[in-house]
Amino acid sequence: MNNNIQTADLCDDNKDKQIQVLSPNFKNYGGLKKFSGQIVTVRLDKSNWLLLEMLRDEDGKGRVVVVDNAQEFFGVVGDKLMAFALKNNWTAIILNGYVRDTDETKNIPVGLFAVGTCPLRNFDKTDSARDIELNFEGVSVNTGDYVYADNDGVIFTKTELI
């Protein structure tokens, strides 16, 4: 997808579309500062096993993973998952949770939006779900929706804008 996007212009040019804006609590900890793509949703219960397997074993085809782990205070994504994402053509990860290894993740050309950092990770294998509606921080996101992100923020739409 086109990575030369400007979310402010997209919002101005698409006033008739239902655009959702992600909370400013999210910051980009990845190396890719502008990105867009179709969404795949994942809900995690502490453990990142489902996300790890997906990023490691599946061709992302330029898609963006939106992950909700209810802001459990564990580092869900770090340098290893980001390396898998890069290797397998995932454009970005947007996480309603925490990341780690940020000195490394900022050098990997994949977007990584999250609410903060935490060096601790969870080692238990817990239940997860994929391709379900996620609701957090005032947005509602489904697999197949679209995301556009830059330094101004992250927007979600049901339809492709570019």
PDB file of C-alpha atoms in Angstrom:
ATOM      1  CA  MET A   1       0.000   0.000   0.000  1.00  0.00           C
ATOM      2  CA  ASN A   2       0.936   3.643  -0.349  1.00  0.00           C
ATOM      3  CA  ASN A   3       3.231   4.678   2.514  1.00  0.00           C
ATOM      4  CA  ASN A   4       3.334   8.352   1.509  1.00  0.00           C
ATOM      5  CA  ILE A   5       0.122   9.058   3.415  1.00  0.00           C
ATOM      6  CA  GLN A   6      -0.969  12.009   5.478  1.00  0.00           C
ATOM      7  CA  THR A   7      -3.704  11.216   7.980  1.00  0.00           C
ATOM      8  CA  ALA A   8      -4.761  14.875   8.313  1.00  0.00           C
ATOM      9  CA  ASP A   9      -5.398  15.114   4.563  1.00  0.00           C
ATOM     10  CA  LEU A  10      -7.206  11.758   4.567  1.00  0.00           C
ATOM     11  CA  CYS A  11      -9.506  13.004   7.330  1.00  0.00           C
ATOM     12  CA  ASP A  12     -10.157  16.271   5.446  1.00  0.00           C
ATOM     13  CA  ASP A  13     -10.770  14.546   2.109  1.00  0.00           C
ATOM     14  CA  ASN A  14     -13.060  11.845   3.521  1.00  0.00           C
ATOM     15  CA  LYS A  15     -15.427  13.736   5.824  1.00  0.00           C
ATOM     16  CA  ASP A  16     -18.302  11.613   4.476  1.00  0.00           C
ATOM     17  CA  LYS A  17     -16.673   8.350   5.639  1.00  0.00           C
ATOM     18  CA  GLN A  18     -16.759   7.023   9.174  1.00  0.00           C
ATOM     19  CA  ILE A  19     -13.183   7.603  10.295  1.00  0.00           C
ATOM     20  CA  GLN A  20     -12.131   6.516  13.777  1.00  0.00           C
ATOM     21  CA  VAL A  21      -9.041   8.036  15.379  1.00  0.00           C
ATOM     22  CA  LEU A  22      -6.919   6.061  17.819  1.00  0.00           C
ATOM     23  CA  SER A  23      -6.252   7.643  21.210  1.00  0.00           C
ATOM     24  CA  PRO A  24      -3.137   9.842  21.458  1.00  0.00           C
ATOM     25  CA  ASN A  25      -1.980   7.496  24.256  1.00  0.00           C
ATOM     26  CA  PHE A  26      -0.418   5.326  21.534  1.00  0.00           C
ATOM     27  CA  LYS A  27       3.163   5.987  20.395  1.00  0.00           C
ATOM     28  CA  ASN A  28       5.166   4.464  17.534  1.00  0.00           C
ATOM     29  CA  TYR A  29       8.046   2.275  18.741  1.00  0.00           C
ATOM     30  CA  GLY A  30       8.811   0.873  15.281  1.00  0.00           C
ATOM     31  CA  GLY A  31      11.083   2.008  12.480  1.00  0.00           C
ATOM     32  CA  LEU A  32       8.294   2.660   9.963  1.00  0.00           C
ATOM     33  CA  LYS A  33       6.807   6.092  10.617  1.00  0.00           C
ATOM     34  CA  LYS A  34       4.103   6.131   7.907  1.00  0.00           C
ATOM     35  CA  PHE A  35       2.075   3.124   6.843  1.00  0.00           C
ATOM     36  CA  SER A  36      -1.284   1.848   5.726  1.00  0.00           C
ATOM     37  CA  GLY A  37      -2.831  -1.544   5.206  1.00  0.00           C
ATOM     38  CA  GLN A  38      -5.703  -3.923   5.650  1.00  0.00           C
ATOM     39  CA  ILE A  39      -6.242  -5.158   9.192  1.00  0.00           C
ATOM     40  CA  VAL A  40      -6.102  -8.587  10.838  1.00  0.00           C
ATOM     41  CA  THR A  41      -7.377  -8.584  14.453  1.00  0.00           C
ATOM     42  CA  VAL A  42      -6.061 -10.615  17.388  1.00  0.00           C
ATOM     43  CA  ARG A  43      -7.188 -10.684  21.028  1.00  0.00           C
ATOM     44  CA  LEU A  44      -4.629 -11.963  23.531  1.00  0.00           C
ATOM     45  CA  ASP A  45      -5.018 -12.942  27.166  1.00  0.00           C
ATOM     46  CA  LYS A  46      -1.550 -11.981  28.465  1.00  0.00           C
ATOM     47  CA  SER A  47       0.365 -14.506  26.325  1.00  0.00           C
ATOM     48  CA  ASN A  48       1.662 -13.565  22.868  1.00  0.00           C
ATOM     49  CA  TRP A  49       1.878 -17.146  21.475  1.00  0.00           C
ATOM     50  CA  LEU A  50      -0.852 -16.740  18.822  1.00  0.00           C
ATOM     51  CA  LEU A  51       0.688 -13.472  17.622  1.00  0.00           C
ATOM     52  CA  LEU A  52       4.199 -14.969  17.587  1.00  0.00           C
ATOM     53  CA  GLU A  53       3.058 -17.962  15.495  1.00  0.00           C
ATOM     54  CA  MET A  54       1.147 -15.720  13.092  1.00  0.00           C
ATOM     55  CA  LEU A  55       4.043 -13.311  12.505  1.00  0.00           C
ATOM     56  CA  ARG A  56       6.578 -16.154  12.267  1.00  0.00           C
ATOM     57  CA  ASP A  57       4.616 -18.591  10.075  1.00  0.00           C
ATOM     58  CA  GLU A  58       2.284 -16.548   7.871  1.00  0.00           C
ATOM     59  CA  ASP A  59       2.847 -14.200   4.919  1.00  0.00           C
ATOM     60  CA  GLY A  60       1.414 -10.867   6.071  1.00  0.00           C
ATOM     61  CA  LYS A  61       0.941  -9.653   2.473  1.00  0.00           C
ATOM     62  CA  GLY A  62       1.410  -6.056   3.623  1.00  0.00           C
ATOM     63  CA  ARG A  63      -1.348  -6.247   6.238  1.00  0.00           C
ATOM     64  CA  VAL A  64      -1.393  -4.684   9.707  1.00  0.00           C
ATOM     65  CA  VAL A  65      -2.080  -6.689  12.871  1.00  0.00           C
ATOM     66  CA  VAL A  66      -4.247  -4.924  15.445  1.00  0.00           C
ATOM     67  CA  VAL A  67      -3.812  -6.619  18.819  1.00  0.00           C
ATOM     68  CA  ASP A  68      -5.778  -6.176  22.049  1.00  0.00           C
ATOM     69  CA  ASN A  69      -4.391  -7.558  25.287  1.00  0.00           C
ATOM     70  CA  ALA A  70      -6.404  -5.151  27.459  1.00  0.00           C
ATOM     71  CA  GLN A  71      -3.223  -3.288  28.436  1.00  0.00           C
ATOM     72  CA  GLU A  72      -2.037  -6.143  30.655  1.00  0.00           C
ATOM     73  CA  PHE A  73       1.333  -4.966  31.967  1.00  0.00           C
ATOM     74  CA  PHE A  74       3.578  -7.315  29.983  1.00  0.00           C
ATOM     75  CA  GLY A  75       5.812  -6.643  26.980  1.00  0.00           C
ATOM     76  CA  VAL A  76       3.884  -8.373  24.171  1.00  0.00           C
ATOM     77  CA  VAL A  77       6.014  -7.357  21.169  1.00  0.00           C
ATOM     78  CA  GLY A  78       9.789  -6.986  21.113  1.00  0.00           C
ATOM     79  CA  ASP A  79      12.662  -7.326  18.684  1.00  0.00           C
ATOM     80  CA  LYS A  80      11.998 -11.019  17.895  1.00  0.00           C
ATOM     81  CA  LEU A  81       8.356 -10.553  16.881  1.00  0.00           C
ATOM     82  CA  MET A  82       9.284  -7.422  14.927  1.00  0.00           C
ATOM     83  CA  ALA A  83      11.962  -9.407  13.045  1.00  0.00           C
ATOM     84  CA  PHE A  84       9.333 -12.071  12.200  1.00  0.00           C
ATOM     85  CA  ALA A  85       6.947  -9.324  11.040  1.00  0.00           C
ATOM     86  CA  LEU A  86       9.593  -7.824   8.754  1.00  0.00           C
ATOM     87  CA  LYS A  87      10.669 -11.204   7.336  1.00  0.00           C
ATOM     88  CA  ASN A  88       7.062 -12.215   6.559  1.00  0.00           C
ATOM     89  CA  ASN A  89       5.773  -8.974   5.003  1.00  0.00           C
ATOM     90  CA  TRP A  90       3.670  -7.590   7.860  1.00  0.00           C
ATOM     91  CA  THR A  91       3.573  -3.791   7.580  1.00  0.00           C
ATOM     92  CA  ALA A  92       2.828  -2.932  11.202  1.00  0.00           C
ATOM     93  CA  ILE A  93       1.520  -3.964  14.593  1.00  0.00           C
ATOM     94  CA  ILE A  94      -0.887  -1.797  16.586  1.00  0.00           C
ATOM     95  CA  LEU A  95      -1.080  -3.054  20.161  1.00  0.00           C
ATOM     96  CA  ASN A  96      -3.454  -2.094  22.933  1.00  0.00           C
ATOM     97  CA  GLY A  97      -0.699  -3.018  25.337  1.00  0.00           C
ATOM     98  CA  TYR A  98       3.014  -2.758  25.961  1.00  0.00           C
ATOM     99  CA  VAL A  99       6.224  -3.432  24.036  1.00  0.00           C
ATOM    100  CA  ARG A 100       9.847  -4.118  24.950  1.00  0.00           C
ATOM    101  CA  ASP A 101      13.283  -4.079  23.298  1.00  0.00           C
ATOM    102  CA  THR A 102      12.486  -0.610  21.950  1.00  0.00           C
ATOM    103  CA  ASP A 103      16.144   0.286  21.319  1.00  0.00           C
ATOM    104  CA  GLU A 104      16.020  -2.476  18.685  1.00  0.00           C
ATOM    105  CA  THR A 105      12.393  -2.187  17.482  1.00  0.00           C
ATOM    106  CA  LYS A 106      12.868   1.443  16.422  1.00  0.00           C
ATOM    107  CA  ASN A 107      15.487   0.233  13.905  1.00  0.00           C
ATOM    108  CA  ILE A 108      13.216  -2.364  12.260  1.00  0.00           C
ATOM    109  CA  PRO A 109      11.205  -0.938   9.311  1.00  0.00           C
ATOM    110  CA  VAL A 110       7.817  -2.094  10.638  1.00  0.00           C
ATOM    111  CA  GLY A 111       5.281   0.162  12.367  1.00  0.00           C
ATOM    112  CA  LEU A 112       4.708  -0.574  16.066  1.00  0.00           C
ATOM    113  CA  PHE A 113       2.131   1.504  17.926  1.00  0.00           C
ATOM    114  CA  ALA A 114       1.557   0.707  21.615  1.00  0.00           C
ATOM    115  CA  VAL A 115       0.632   2.470  24.857  1.00  0.00           C
ATOM    116  CA  GLY A 116       4.030   2.069  26.504  1.00  0.00           C
ATOM    117  CA  THR A 117       6.928  -0.171  27.429  1.00  0.00           C
ATOM    118  CA  CYS A 118       7.421  -2.992  29.917  1.00  0.00           C
ATOM    119  CA  PRO A 119      10.537  -5.210  30.065  1.00  0.00           C
ATOM    120  CA  LEU A 120       8.631  -8.148  31.629  1.00  0.00           C
ATOM    121  CA  ARG A 121       6.950 -10.748  29.405  1.00  0.00           C
ATOM    122  CA  ASN A 122       4.406 -13.444  30.156  1.00  0.00           C
ATOM    123  CA  PHE A 123       5.543 -17.031  29.617  1.00  0.00           C
ATOM    124  CA  ASP A 124       2.205 -18.811  30.115  1.00  0.00           C
ATOM    125  CA  LYS A 125       0.221 -20.092  27.135  1.00  0.00           C
ATOM    126  CA  THR A 126      -3.203 -18.494  27.503  1.00  0.00           C
ATOM    127  CA  ASP A 127      -6.294 -18.287  25.300  1.00  0.00           C
ATOM    128  CA  SER A 128      -6.316 -16.014  22.269  1.00  0.00           C
ATOM    129  CA  ALA A 129      -8.682 -15.330  19.376  1.00  0.00           C
ATOM    130  CA  ARG A 130      -8.271 -14.075  15.831  1.00  0.00           C
ATOM    131  CA  ASP A 131     -10.541 -12.246  13.362  1.00  0.00           C
ATOM    132  CA  ILE A 132     -12.919 -10.924  16.002  1.00  0.00           C
ATOM    133  CA  GLU A 133     -14.162  -7.393  16.661  1.00  0.00           C
ATOM    134  CA  LEU A 134     -11.882  -5.435  18.972  1.00  0.00           C
ATOM    135  CA  ASN A 135     -13.073  -2.469  21.037  1.00  0.00           C
ATOM    136  CA  PHE A 136     -10.545  -0.348  22.941  1.00  0.00           C
ATOM    137  CA  GLU A 137      -9.649   3.297  23.529  1.00  0.00           C
ATOM    138  CA  GLY A 138     -12.813   4.473  21.745  1.00  0.00           C
ATOM    139  CA  VAL A 139     -12.343   2.536  18.491  1.00  0.00           C
ATOM    140  CA  SER A 140     -13.995  -0.567  17.076  1.00  0.00           C
ATOM    141  CA  VAL A 141     -11.880  -2.582  14.610  1.00  0.00           C
ATOM    142  CA  ASN A 142     -12.502  -5.716  12.539  1.00  0.00           C
ATOM    143  CA  THR A 143     -10.420  -7.919  10.249  1.00  0.00           C
ATOM    144  CA  GLY A 144     -10.745  -6.440   6.753  1.00  0.00           C
ATOM    145  CA  ASP A 145     -10.912  -2.812   7.924  1.00  0.00           C
ATOM    146  CA  TYR A 146      -8.159  -0.369   6.904  1.00  0.00           C
ATOM    147  CA  VAL A 147      -5.616   1.605   8.893  1.00  0.00           C
ATOM    148  CA  TYR A 148      -3.555   4.678   8.001  1.00  0.00           C
ATOM    149  CA  ALA A 149      -0.825   6.025  10.287  1.00  0.00           C
ATOM    150  CA  ASP A 150       1.767   8.789  10.402  1.00  0.00           C
ATOM    151  CA  ASN A 151       3.255  11.121  13.003  1.00  0.00           C
ATOM    152  CA  ASP A 152      -0.148  12.816  13.468  1.00  0.00           C
ATOM    153  CA  GLY A 153      -1.865   9.624  14.521  1.00  0.00           C
ATOM    154  CA  VAL A 154      -3.667   6.441  13.516  1.00  0.00           C
ATOM    155  CA  ILE A 155      -7.029   6.302  11.754  1.00  0.00           C
ATOM    156  CA  PHE A 156      -9.290   3.333  11.042  1.00  0.00           C
ATOM    157  CA  THR A 157     -11.922   3.023   8.302  1.00  0.00           C
ATOM    158  CA  LYS A 158     -14.245   0.315   7.005  1.00  0.00           C
ATOM    159  CA  THR A 159     -13.378   1.210   3.414  1.00  0.00           C
ATOM    160  CA  GLU A 160     -10.107   1.828   1.600  1.00  0.00           C
ATOM    161  CA  LEU A 161      -9.320   5.568   1.289  1.00  0.00           C
ATOM    162  CA  ILE A 162      -6.329   5.443  -1.098  1.00  0.00           C
TER     163      ILE A 162
END
